[in-house]
XYZ file of C-alpha atoms in Angstrom:
701
model
C -18.479 4.679 17.080
C -21.875 3.045 16.569
C -22.230 -0.435 15.101
C -23.564 1.046 11.875
C -20.515 3.338 11.644
C -18.234 0.366 12.305
C -19.859 -1.609 9.508
C -19.626 1.402 7.188
C -15.933 1.855 8.017
C -15.325 -1.789 7.126
C -17.208 -1.312 3.848
C -15.093 1.730 2.976
C -11.902 -0.205 3.668
C -13.045 -3.190 1.613
C -14.334 -0.959 -1.198
C -10.878 0.588 -1.420
C -9.342 -2.868 -1.735
C -11.860 -3.870 -4.415
C -11.183 -0.708 -6.444
C -7.413 -1.166 -6.162
C -7.768 -4.717 -7.452
C -10.060 -3.568 -10.277
C -7.406 -1.083 -11.330
C -4.835 -3.872 -11.656
C -7.156 -6.515 -13.125
C -8.572 -4.236 -15.824
C -5.053 -3.632 -17.174
C -4.341 -7.352 -17.160
C -7.588 -7.903 -19.046
C -6.689 -5.185 -21.545
C -3.493 -7.095 -22.312
C -5.385 -10.406 -22.683
C -9.061 -9.755 -23.451
C -9.642 -13.461 -24.127
C -9.187 -14.282 -20.430
C -12.838 -14.572 -19.409
C -11.936 -16.022 -16.026
C -10.328 -12.675 -15.280
C -13.417 -10.902 -16.627
C -15.512 -12.946 -14.192
C -13.319 -11.725 -11.326
C -13.744 -8.126 -12.472
C -17.499 -8.647 -12.704
C -17.707 -10.083 -9.187
C -15.745 -7.154 -7.794
C -18.040 -4.641 -9.521
C -21.128 -6.540 -8.372
C -19.980 -6.606 -4.747
C -19.184 -2.909 -4.931
C -22.650 -2.168 -6.324
C -24.483 -4.020 -3.572
C -22.476 -2.468 -0.767
C -22.593 1.042 -2.277
C -26.379 1.000 -2.470
C -26.623 -0.450 1.029
C -24.798 2.558 2.489
C -26.504 5.220 0.404
C -23.750 5.822 -2.141
C -26.348 6.003 -4.895
C -24.229 7.815 -7.483
C -21.559 5.148 -7.256
C -24.247 2.463 -7.209
C -25.862 3.772 -10.404
C -22.592 3.880 -12.327
C -21.392 0.407 -11.317
C -24.900 -0.961 -11.996
C -24.634 -0.057 -15.693
C -20.960 -1.025 -15.861
C -21.926 -4.395 -14.391
C -24.504 -4.868 -17.183
C -21.807 -4.435 -19.835
C -19.422 -6.825 -18.086
C -22.215 -9.343 -17.610
C -23.015 -9.250 -21.336
C -19.444 -9.962 -22.410
C -18.817 -12.657 -19.803
C -22.073 -14.390 -20.825
C -21.596 -14.200 -24.596
C -17.755 -14.386 -24.520
C -17.679 -12.359 -27.725
C -14.574 -10.465 -28.785
C -14.191 -7.034 -27.201
C -13.194 -4.167 -29.471
C -10.139 -2.112 -28.512
C -12.109 1.125 -28.004
C -14.485 -0.730 -25.702
C -11.517 -1.954 -23.655
C -10.497 1.691 -23.385
C -13.989 2.428 -22.066
C -13.588 -0.319 -19.448
C -10.317 1.195 -18.217
C -11.860 4.671 -18.125
C -14.838 3.334 -16.186
C -12.565 2.079 -13.416
C -11.061 5.576 -13.234
C -14.542 7.043 -12.833
C -15.349 4.512 -10.097
C -12.255 5.623 -8.159
C -13.155 9.304 -8.508
C -16.832 8.830 -7.652
C -15.866 6.828 -4.557
C -13.802 9.825 -3.422
C -16.767 12.143 -4.062
C -19.043 9.884 -2.035
C -16.640 9.624 0.897
C -16.072 13.394 0.998
C -19.793 14.107 0.388
C -18.927 16.303 -2.593
C -21.952 17.490 -4.580
C -20.015 17.694 -7.836
C -19.234 14.528 -9.764
C -16.143 14.057 -12.000
C -16.484 15.927 -15.301
C -16.178 12.681 -17.275
C -18.910 10.922 -15.253
C -21.846 11.765 -17.529
C -20.022 11.104 -20.796
C -18.634 7.767 -19.632
C -22.025 6.658 -18.294
C -23.690 7.577 -21.599
C -21.140 5.555 -23.570
C -21.748 2.551 -21.302
C -25.525 2.846 -21.775
C -25.165 3.160 -25.557
C -22.884 0.122 -25.634
C -25.298 -2.113 -23.738
C -28.196 -0.747 -25.819
C -26.406 -1.705 -29.009
C -25.692 -5.181 -27.653
C -29.368 -5.662 -26.741
C -30.470 -4.196 -30.099
C -32.461 -1.518 -28.259
C -32.611 2.236 -28.851
C -31.007 4.116 -25.981
C -34.423 5.565 -25.045
C -35.808 2.047 -24.582
C -32.841 1.128 -22.429
C -33.389 4.165 -20.203
C -37.091 3.341 -19.946
C -36.217 -0.241 -19.097
C -33.796 0.947 -16.418
C -36.375 3.307 -14.894
C -39.017 0.586 -15.008
C -36.773 -1.867 -13.247
C -36.132 0.619 -10.467
C -39.848 1.135 -9.939
C -40.654 -2.559 -10.075
C -40.762 -4.081 -6.592
C -39.291 -7.391 -7.703
C -36.300 -5.705 -9.394
C -35.774 -3.238 -6.587
C -35.469 -5.906 -3.921
C -34.391 -8.853 -6.027
C -31.350 -9.993 -7.969
C -30.957 -11.423 -11.416
C -29.877 -14.855 -10.260
C -29.434 -17.016 -7.195
C -25.660 -16.543 -7.304
C -26.036 -12.780 -6.942
C -28.507 -13.210 -4.122
C -26.111 -15.464 -2.204
C -23.179 -13.109 -2.818
C -25.028 -10.215 -1.216
C -26.005 -12.331 1.786
C -22.429 -13.553 2.226
C -20.930 -10.056 1.963
C -23.361 -8.670 4.534
C -22.651 -11.602 6.848
C -18.942 -10.789 6.678
C -19.546 -7.147 7.588
C -21.758 -8.077 10.527
C -19.221 -10.641 11.740
C -16.543 -7.948 11.859
C -18.753 -5.550 13.849
C -19.985 -8.165 16.327
C -19.335 -7.185 19.939
C -19.556 -8.988 23.253
C -23.129 -9.719 24.340
C -24.510 -9.903 20.802
C -25.079 -13.018 18.721
C -25.170 -13.218 14.948
C -27.759 -15.327 13.108
C -28.588 -16.086 9.521
C -32.293 -16.821 9.088
C -33.712 -18.230 5.857
C -37.491 -18.109 5.343
C -38.879 -20.419 2.618
C -42.637 -20.069 3.131
C -45.027 -22.318 1.245
C -47.297 -20.879 -1.421
C -50.282 -20.994 0.972
C -48.526 -19.073 3.760
C -50.682 -15.941 3.258
C -53.864 -18.002 3.557
C -52.542 -19.392 6.852
C -52.088 -15.844 8.161
C -48.298 -15.559 7.782
C -46.144 -13.208 5.737
C -42.445 -12.341 5.687
C -42.811 -8.828 7.081
C -44.552 -10.188 10.175
C -41.509 -12.252 11.090
C -39.063 -9.471 10.167
C -40.938 -7.116 12.491
C -40.692 -9.626 15.364
C -36.959 -10.032 14.785
C -36.434 -6.272 14.516
C -37.940 -5.577 17.935
C -34.946 -7.131 19.733
C -32.284 -6.654 17.025
C -29.281 -4.360 17.340
C -28.935 -4.434 13.557
C -30.664 -6.369 10.806
C -30.641 -6.672 7.034
C -32.870 -8.778 4.754
C -32.642 -9.972 1.151
C -35.618 -11.044 -0.983
C -35.196 -13.598 -3.764
C -37.776 -12.285 -6.255
C -36.720 -14.372 -9.239
C -39.856 -16.568 -9.123
C -42.321 -13.654 -8.880
C -44.534 -13.846 -12.021
C -45.454 -10.917 -14.312
C -48.259 -8.686 -13.064
C -50.824 -10.315 -15.361
C -50.188 -13.730 -13.791
C -49.730 -12.470 -10.235
C -51.997 -13.977 -7.538
C -52.113 -11.788 -4.435
C -53.137 -14.637 -2.111
C -50.201 -16.883 -3.064
C -46.634 -16.481 -1.896
C -44.257 -16.314 -4.872
C -41.185 -15.133 -2.947
C -38.902 -18.141 -3.058
C -36.695 -17.173 -0.159
C -35.941 -14.326 2.259
C -32.557 -14.342 3.985
C -32.048 -12.149 7.048
C -28.817 -11.350 8.851
C -29.575 -10.235 12.406
C -27.337 -9.093 15.240
C -29.215 -9.495 18.519
C -28.853 -10.132 22.232
C -31.380 -12.988 22.008
C -30.381 -16.616 22.399
C -30.900 -19.080 19.565
C -33.860 -20.595 21.382
C -35.519 -17.176 21.701
C -34.965 -16.495 18.001
C -36.515 -19.839 17.039
C -39.621 -19.055 19.125
C -40.574 -16.428 16.521
C -41.139 -19.208 13.973
C -42.752 -21.855 16.176
C -45.995 -21.854 14.115
C -44.220 -22.495 10.800
C -43.417 -25.912 9.365
C -39.842 -27.047 9.932
C -39.024 -26.880 6.214
C -40.184 -23.245 6.008
C -37.389 -21.717 8.070
C -33.767 -22.280 9.014
C -31.918 -20.527 11.862
C -28.118 -20.722 11.783
C -25.996 -19.208 14.520
C -22.744 -17.817 13.115
C -19.690 -18.091 15.320
C -18.066 -14.686 16.060
C -14.990 -13.567 14.173
C -12.728 -10.896 15.680
C -13.271 -7.445 14.232
C -9.674 -7.470 13.080
C -10.082 -10.748 11.196
C -9.425 -10.280 7.547
C -12.191 -11.205 5.166
C -11.391 -12.849 1.899
C -10.783 -10.410 -0.950
C -13.661 -9.543 -3.271
C -11.854 -11.268 -6.130
C -12.351 -14.636 -4.463
C -16.045 -14.613 -3.597
C -16.583 -18.321 -4.216
C -14.004 -19.249 -1.602
C -15.530 -16.760 0.823
C -18.941 -18.336 0.376
C -17.612 -21.727 1.342
C -16.038 -20.324 4.515
C -19.166 -18.444 5.540
C -21.462 -21.370 4.746
C -19.270 -23.557 6.920
C -19.425 -20.999 9.719
C -23.210 -20.900 9.457
C -23.668 -24.569 10.348
C -24.195 -25.500 13.950
C -22.394 -28.813 13.960
C -19.227 -28.857 16.030
C -17.194 -30.186 13.123
C -18.146 -27.341 10.831
C -17.756 -24.776 13.582
C -14.212 -25.978 14.163
C -13.441 -25.769 10.461
C -14.662 -22.185 10.245
C -12.584 -21.211 13.258
C -9.471 -22.625 11.626
C -10.260 -20.727 8.424
C -10.655 -17.482 10.334
C -7.295 -17.952 12.001
C -5.458 -18.348 8.710
C -5.300 -14.600 8.074
C -5.728 -11.728 10.491
C -5.883 -7.983 9.854
C -4.246 -6.064 12.685
C -4.181 -2.320 13.289
C -0.675 -1.038 12.518
C -0.778 0.943 15.769
C -0.930 -2.325 17.685
C 1.995 -3.647 15.661
C 3.982 -0.522 16.496
C 3.247 -1.025 20.189
C 4.335 -4.648 19.946
C 7.486 -3.643 18.116
C 8.334 -1.028 20.765
C 7.855 -3.626 23.479
C 10.143 -6.058 21.681
C 12.678 -3.247 21.344
C 12.608 -2.786 25.112
C 13.027 -6.549 25.510
C 16.107 -6.506 23.262
C 17.611 -3.647 25.260
C 16.950 -5.459 28.543
C 18.425 -8.690 27.154
C 21.566 -6.870 25.949
C 21.911 -5.202 29.323
C 21.826 -8.589 31.053
C 24.284 -10.108 28.588
C 26.756 -7.219 28.928
C 26.406 -6.586 32.654
C 29.840 -6.967 34.210
C 28.530 -8.230 37.542
C 26.506 -10.988 35.886
C 29.381 -11.931 33.582
C 31.635 -12.195 36.635
C 29.503 -15.045 37.987
C 31.230 -18.235 36.926
C 28.217 -20.461 36.601
C 27.690 -22.534 33.466
C 23.900 -22.767 33.922
C 23.589 -18.966 34.109
C 25.691 -18.600 30.947
C 23.526 -21.146 29.118
C 20.341 -19.392 30.303
C 21.581 -16.003 29.077
C 22.591 -17.517 25.742
C 19.162 -19.179 25.356
C 17.450 -15.906 26.265
C 19.497 -14.126 23.607
C 18.469 -16.625 20.919
C 14.782 -16.480 21.861
C 14.809 -12.681 21.967
C 16.444 -12.519 18.537
C 13.861 -14.953 17.160
C 10.992 -12.885 18.596
C 12.483 -9.700 17.162
C 12.835 -11.257 13.707
C 9.255 -12.564 13.738
C 7.775 -9.260 14.890
C 9.816 -7.514 12.197
C 8.378 -9.874 9.599
C 4.833 -8.857 10.629
C 5.545 -5.354 9.360
C 6.926 -6.580 6.046
C 4.742 -6.815 2.937
C 5.572 -7.686 -0.656
C 6.067 -4.689 -2.929
C 3.960 -6.403 -5.621
C 0.869 -4.227 -5.105
C 2.872 -1.019 -5.487
C 4.517 -2.343 -8.647
C 1.111 -3.368 -10.025
C -0.097 0.225 -9.653
C 2.834 1.390 -11.769
C 1.503 -0.639 -14.726
C -1.285 1.898 -15.031
C 1.188 4.801 -14.886
C 3.265 3.251 -17.676
C 0.188 2.542 -19.797
C -1.252 6.057 -19.497
C 2.103 7.804 -20.005
C 2.831 5.616 -23.033
C -0.468 6.595 -24.649
C -0.005 10.259 -23.786
C 3.504 10.469 -25.247
C 2.769 8.137 -28.168
C 5.825 6.027 -27.359
C 5.727 2.249 -27.692
C 7.140 0.568 -24.625
C 6.856 -2.400 -22.329
C 7.255 -2.659 -18.586
C 9.559 -5.319 -17.198
C 9.019 -6.069 -13.485
C 11.562 -7.947 -11.374
C 11.648 -8.785 -7.665
C 7.985 -8.042 -6.944
C 8.082 -10.547 -4.066
C 10.686 -8.422 -2.251
C 9.326 -7.397 1.147
C 9.498 -3.931 2.662
C 8.173 -2.258 5.804
C 4.426 -1.587 5.522
C 4.884 1.953 6.837
C 7.119 2.748 3.847
C 4.891 1.305 1.112
C 2.437 4.211 0.996
C 5.271 6.741 0.712
C 6.825 5.060 -2.339
C 4.033 5.518 -4.886
C 4.595 9.218 -5.625
C 8.398 8.967 -6.022
C 7.996 5.958 -8.326
C 5.391 7.746 -10.446
C 7.677 10.771 -10.851
C 10.676 8.665 -11.832
C 8.726 6.469 -14.270
C 7.122 9.449 -15.991
C 10.515 11.134 -16.204
C 12.054 7.969 -17.681
C 9.373 7.741 -20.388
C 9.113 11.454 -21.213
C 12.815 12.389 -20.947
C 14.704 9.105 -20.922
C 13.283 7.344 -23.974
C 13.923 8.754 -27.424
C 11.310 11.115 -28.856
C 10.170 8.822 -31.676
C 10.676 5.428 -33.293
C 12.975 6.822 -35.998
C 15.429 8.118 -33.427
C 15.551 4.708 -31.721
C 16.045 2.853 -35.010
C 18.865 5.225 -35.976
C 20.498 4.452 -32.619
C 20.330 0.711 -33.403
C 17.548 -0.029 -30.906
C 14.155 -1.681 -31.111
C 11.201 0.611 -31.757
C 9.656 -0.529 -28.484
C 11.303 1.040 -25.451
C 11.777 -0.829 -22.173
C 11.196 0.375 -18.627
C 12.502 -2.021 -15.978
C 11.146 -1.819 -12.436
C 13.216 -3.880 -10.019
C 13.414 -4.492 -6.267
C 16.192 -6.391 -4.516
C 18.212 -6.640 -1.317
C 21.707 -5.193 -1.156
C 23.977 -4.962 1.892
C 21.139 -4.932 4.414
C 19.071 -2.410 2.437
C 16.229 -2.504 -0.081
C 16.980 -1.133 -3.536
C 14.150 -0.139 -5.885
C 15.393 0.828 -9.316
C 13.790 2.242 -12.453
C 15.801 1.728 -15.642
C 15.195 2.784 -19.226
C 17.004 1.913 -22.443
C 16.761 5.458 -23.760
C 19.172 8.196 -24.675
C 20.853 8.515 -21.274
C 21.846 11.733 -19.494
C 24.060 14.265 -21.271
C 26.629 14.914 -18.540
C 28.109 18.019 -20.172
C 24.666 19.569 -20.666
C 23.776 18.991 -17.007
C 27.078 20.513 -15.882
C 26.590 23.645 -18.044
C 23.003 24.078 -16.883
C 24.051 23.815 -13.242
C 26.629 26.561 -13.764
C 24.008 28.767 -15.473
C 21.639 28.289 -12.545
C 24.373 29.090 -10.019
C 24.085 25.672 -8.404
C 27.830 25.131 -8.867
C 30.692 27.476 -9.795
C 32.383 25.197 -12.305
C 35.569 24.897 -10.249
C 34.350 21.818 -8.390
C 35.878 18.454 -9.206
C 32.649 16.417 -9.355
C 32.266 12.716 -10.017
C 29.784 11.447 -12.626
C 27.405 10.435 -9.841
C 27.522 13.923 -8.311
C 26.896 15.553 -11.706
C 23.886 13.311 -12.343
C 22.650 14.170 -8.854
C 22.399 17.840 -9.859
C 19.227 17.101 -11.846
C 17.443 16.575 -8.526
C 18.038 20.166 -7.433
C 14.815 22.243 -7.133
C 13.784 23.800 -10.455
C 16.546 22.074 -12.416
C 15.596 20.838 -15.893
C 17.428 20.262 -19.156
C 14.214 19.683 -21.115
C 14.004 21.711 -24.324
C 10.206 21.613 -24.232
C 7.764 21.573 -21.345
C 5.008 18.956 -21.277
C 2.261 18.267 -18.762
C 4.249 15.226 -17.649
C 7.676 16.739 -16.944
C 10.138 19.382 -17.993
C 9.249 22.099 -15.491
C 12.009 21.192 -13.055
C 9.573 19.748 -10.546
C 9.318 16.131 -9.652
C 12.828 14.839 -9.090
C 13.499 17.243 -6.220
C 10.222 16.013 -4.690
C 11.442 12.439 -5.166
C 14.699 13.253 -3.406
C 12.915 14.871 -0.460
C 10.456 11.971 -0.138
C 13.177 9.332 -0.150
C 15.293 11.239 2.371
C 12.286 11.348 4.716
C 12.409 7.543 4.585
C 16.112 7.734 5.546
C 17.075 6.604 2.075
C 19.080 8.011 -0.805
C 18.949 8.074 -4.600
C 21.760 6.911 -6.838
C 21.820 7.671 -10.574
C 23.769 5.727 -13.171
C 23.678 6.661 -16.837
C 25.454 5.979 -20.090
C 24.745 8.330 -22.924
C 23.000 6.521 -25.741
C 22.326 3.418 -23.610
C 19.987 4.437 -20.802
C 19.642 5.575 -17.194
C 18.948 3.877 -13.878
C 17.503 5.612 -10.812
C 18.054 3.533 -7.672
C 16.279 4.281 -4.399
C 18.290 2.753 -1.563
C 16.090 2.343 1.505
C 16.427 0.821 4.979
C 14.548 -2.416 5.615
C 12.428 -0.667 8.225
C 11.941 2.805 9.694
C 11.898 1.461 13.249
C 15.452 0.105 13.244
C 18.620 1.668 11.893
C 21.826 -0.081 10.928
C 24.565 2.164 12.276
C 28.289 2.502 12.817
C 29.012 3.233 16.483
C 31.842 5.736 16.972
C 33.362 7.406 20.020
C 34.335 11.073 20.219
C 35.460 12.826 23.431
C 34.143 9.938 25.501
C 30.630 10.001 23.937
C 29.088 7.350 21.666
C 27.446 8.438 18.394
C 25.754 6.454 15.632
C 26.395 7.153 11.947
C 23.841 5.501 9.575
C 25.803 2.918 7.594
C 23.788 3.825 4.495
C 25.759 7.103 4.405
C 29.190 5.638 5.182
C 31.636 5.400 2.257
C 34.764 4.300 4.125
C 36.764 4.866 7.306
C 40.540 5.353 7.506
C 43.425 6.905 9.434
C 44.864 9.554 7.081
C 48.518 10.120 6.342
C 49.841 13.449 7.554
C 50.706 14.525 3.992
C 47.105 14.477 2.756
C 45.731 16.669 5.580
C 45.559 20.425 4.909
C 44.394 23.404 6.934
C 43.330 26.534 5.081
C 42.832 29.884 6.764
C 39.131 30.582 7.346
C 38.333 27.397 5.412
C 38.981 24.731 8.020
C 40.656 21.347 7.690
C 40.562 19.179 4.563
C 41.782 15.764 3.564
C 42.784 14.987 -0.031
C 41.331 11.762 -1.427
C 41.430 10.666 -5.057
C 41.640 14.203 -6.347
C 38.933 15.537 -4.012
C 39.355 17.914 -1.059
C 36.988 16.655 1.616
C 36.217 18.885 4.642
C 36.923 17.410 8.079
C 34.229 17.657 10.781
C 35.183 17.393 14.441
C 32.251 16.179 16.568
C 33.858 17.800 19.593
C 33.456 21.187 17.842
C 29.916 20.481 16.633
C 28.600 19.607 20.094
C 31.042 21.718 22.194
C 32.459 18.651 23.911
C 35.280 19.132 26.436
C 38.620 17.712 25.261
C 41.727 17.190 27.321
C 43.965 17.326 24.257
C 43.130 18.392 20.704
C 44.253 15.603 18.371
C 45.369 16.135 14.812
C 43.354 14.394 12.068
C 46.160 11.900 11.390
C 46.063 10.913 15.063
C 42.375 10.030 14.940
C 40.083 8.156 12.542
C 38.110 9.744 9.708
C 34.744 8.339 8.629
C 33.952 9.471 5.083
C 30.192 9.869 4.531
C 28.023 10.901 1.587
C 25.777 13.898 2.262
C 23.365 16.009 0.265
C 26.079 18.631 -0.337
C 28.886 16.158 -1.067
C 31.296 14.072 0.959
C 32.596 14.991 4.399
C 35.028 13.269 6.771
C 33.858 12.956 10.378
C 36.752 12.794 12.820
C 36.314 10.341 15.714
C 38.553 8.849 18.379
C 37.530 5.235 17.928
C 35.311 2.901 15.881
C 33.209 0.965 18.403
C 31.446 -1.351 15.950
C 28.392 -1.826 13.760
C 24.981 -2.532 15.289
C 21.261 -2.456 14.546
C 19.526 -0.228 17.057
C 15.895 0.682 17.771
C 15.309 4.370 17.066
C 13.913 6.393 19.954
C 12.446 9.890 19.538
C 14.158 12.767 21.338
C 12.575 15.167 23.795
C 11.590 18.698 22.848
C 14.917 20.158 23.980
C 17.058 17.923 21.745
C 14.538 17.901 18.902
C 15.734 21.402 17.957
C 19.208 20.071 17.161
C 19.276 19.576 13.388
C 22.463 17.545 13.662
C 20.631 14.774 15.558
C 17.820 12.613 14.134
C 17.125 10.442 17.164
C 18.619 8.333 19.895
C 19.142 4.688 20.778
C 19.669 2.758 23.994
C 22.710 0.507 23.851
C 23.093 -2.846 25.551
C 25.109 -1.207 28.322
C 22.140 1.027 29.099
C 23.907 4.106 27.721
C 22.183 6.430 25.257
C 23.770 7.095 21.856
C 22.733 9.932 19.547
C 22.104 9.239 15.854
C 23.822 11.794 13.605
C 22.083 13.610 10.751
C 25.100 13.800 8.462
C 23.365 16.144 5.990
C 23.306 18.884 8.632
C 26.972 18.614 9.625
C 28.495 20.265 6.559
C 26.969 23.749 7.032
C 28.697 23.979 10.432
C 32.042 24.343 8.659
C 30.760 27.268 6.666
C 29.296 28.875 9.777
C 32.400 28.427 11.943
C 35.026 29.092 9.315
C 33.403 31.856 7.347
C 32.269 29.773 4.347
C 34.087 28.382 1.315
């Protein structure tokens, strides 16, 4: 990858972050349009996006954000009240920015269908605010593009400095060994041309030895054409960011004939390519850091280094490698601690050393784990937009209540949660809440519905729930529909939770009407599949007339599993504790064997099939035990509860998941393996694939 490609990749990443923040901030501003500090943040984000987009040739995006910036600049300058339909235009403009960015990245020739209409409305709005006909505004825009001062300049010194700072950040991130980064400011006197100097002369000299270079012209002081004097320099300042192999002394030699006050060369200390730059919403703070880094004094250099160390962006691949290495360290430490030969040595110092090693290893594991954890706040913030748009589309008044947004979850799981949450929230608004205000009032509720989005820890897992205060689920209607669809026969003795779970079957829907939001029987089955891929499960609670809660129960991380270790026929297996309901030794009276049906155990009115691991994996057994002579572990599966028969419960342990080889990967009953402290390998059971074995081996139910 070339340096230019590296810089462009950084821009794309930062542009994505800016757009994500715009999406959240614009909704916050819609709720409180008197918050002009927030409007300033939105403006700065749009301005940064405009400068960077034009720099990398994304002209269509640059044109749109240029006009959007004009509107924002007007309102932040005048601080006049913003009409509701104009706020709607602001929100729609952010949508267009997101879509156009996608078009630019994919090099699509076609723009979003709403692009032209939205851009026209923005132009008309700014024209009305400037008391200009739209034709005059277009002429003014074209004129400014053709005017040299407007093309290269900025409207104010603040904008000029912002562009310089943003470019400096990008160059810092792409800096490689052997190259030095400089910021050069040229402030030539008015008589510089008469002395035989001009800016382009110096830029050409710099460019001859530069790996990459970018310049900014401050054209604010350039007079109108009628007052322009061609032999006088009116360009107040030219700032150049240059990446070169030259030393500072060699760079300064280019300006040796200028007066000292006419130029300034500042060497910028390198920042690792993975160092995180301050977010676009906090440009002022970024400027202070970069200005500090630009000074050559040792004190300021030290300060900038400390600032750079405060936050670091690291490739997740490197984190995964680190985590795997720590996993190996934990295994090695457990092996030492449980080694019989070492434990047989009666030496107090060795025991203390092993104990200290165990504590340090645990601390390292916890800290590395924390590196992968991020607050779920950003994901929850995105859901505000989903709620807003769905509310407007359905015409239902509602408010979103967010709780536990500081709850942390594995970074690798964050990206997979957006789609399931969107499906559940849309379903809650479209199906869960009553159809109109009259229906809610008749039910003794407020006209405004409530959607509660909550995240919290529970028994070593993360729970993300979506609740509504709507009509609830009609249990009888779901049961009848499931019988009609052939999903169940009607003879099953299902719990409320199992009945509610039927709505997540593919194609299942109790909706009387189909909308473009839900009601086609798609969505919830996708949610179920997505959550199961994350080794999680969905629980549904509902009270008719009061509301419904969908809870996604997820592991803290995908790299480690909390499991129950069991022994069967001399082999150790791991059952994910998230699936375990209870374990028990059954009484003989509650165990039944039916011809061609297999063995069952009766529990609380349910007949639960018994699974023997020795049968599943064809393990040799010296003596076939009866279920009441062993231990049954009751687990919840996709098809209902099953009881796994084992010889012994070994314990509960968190283990690092290891992928299986190609030979074992074909076994659906196994999801992975883990290395125990003894050095032995234990297989992790996929409990959802155990139930069909009964049907296959006993002829079906």
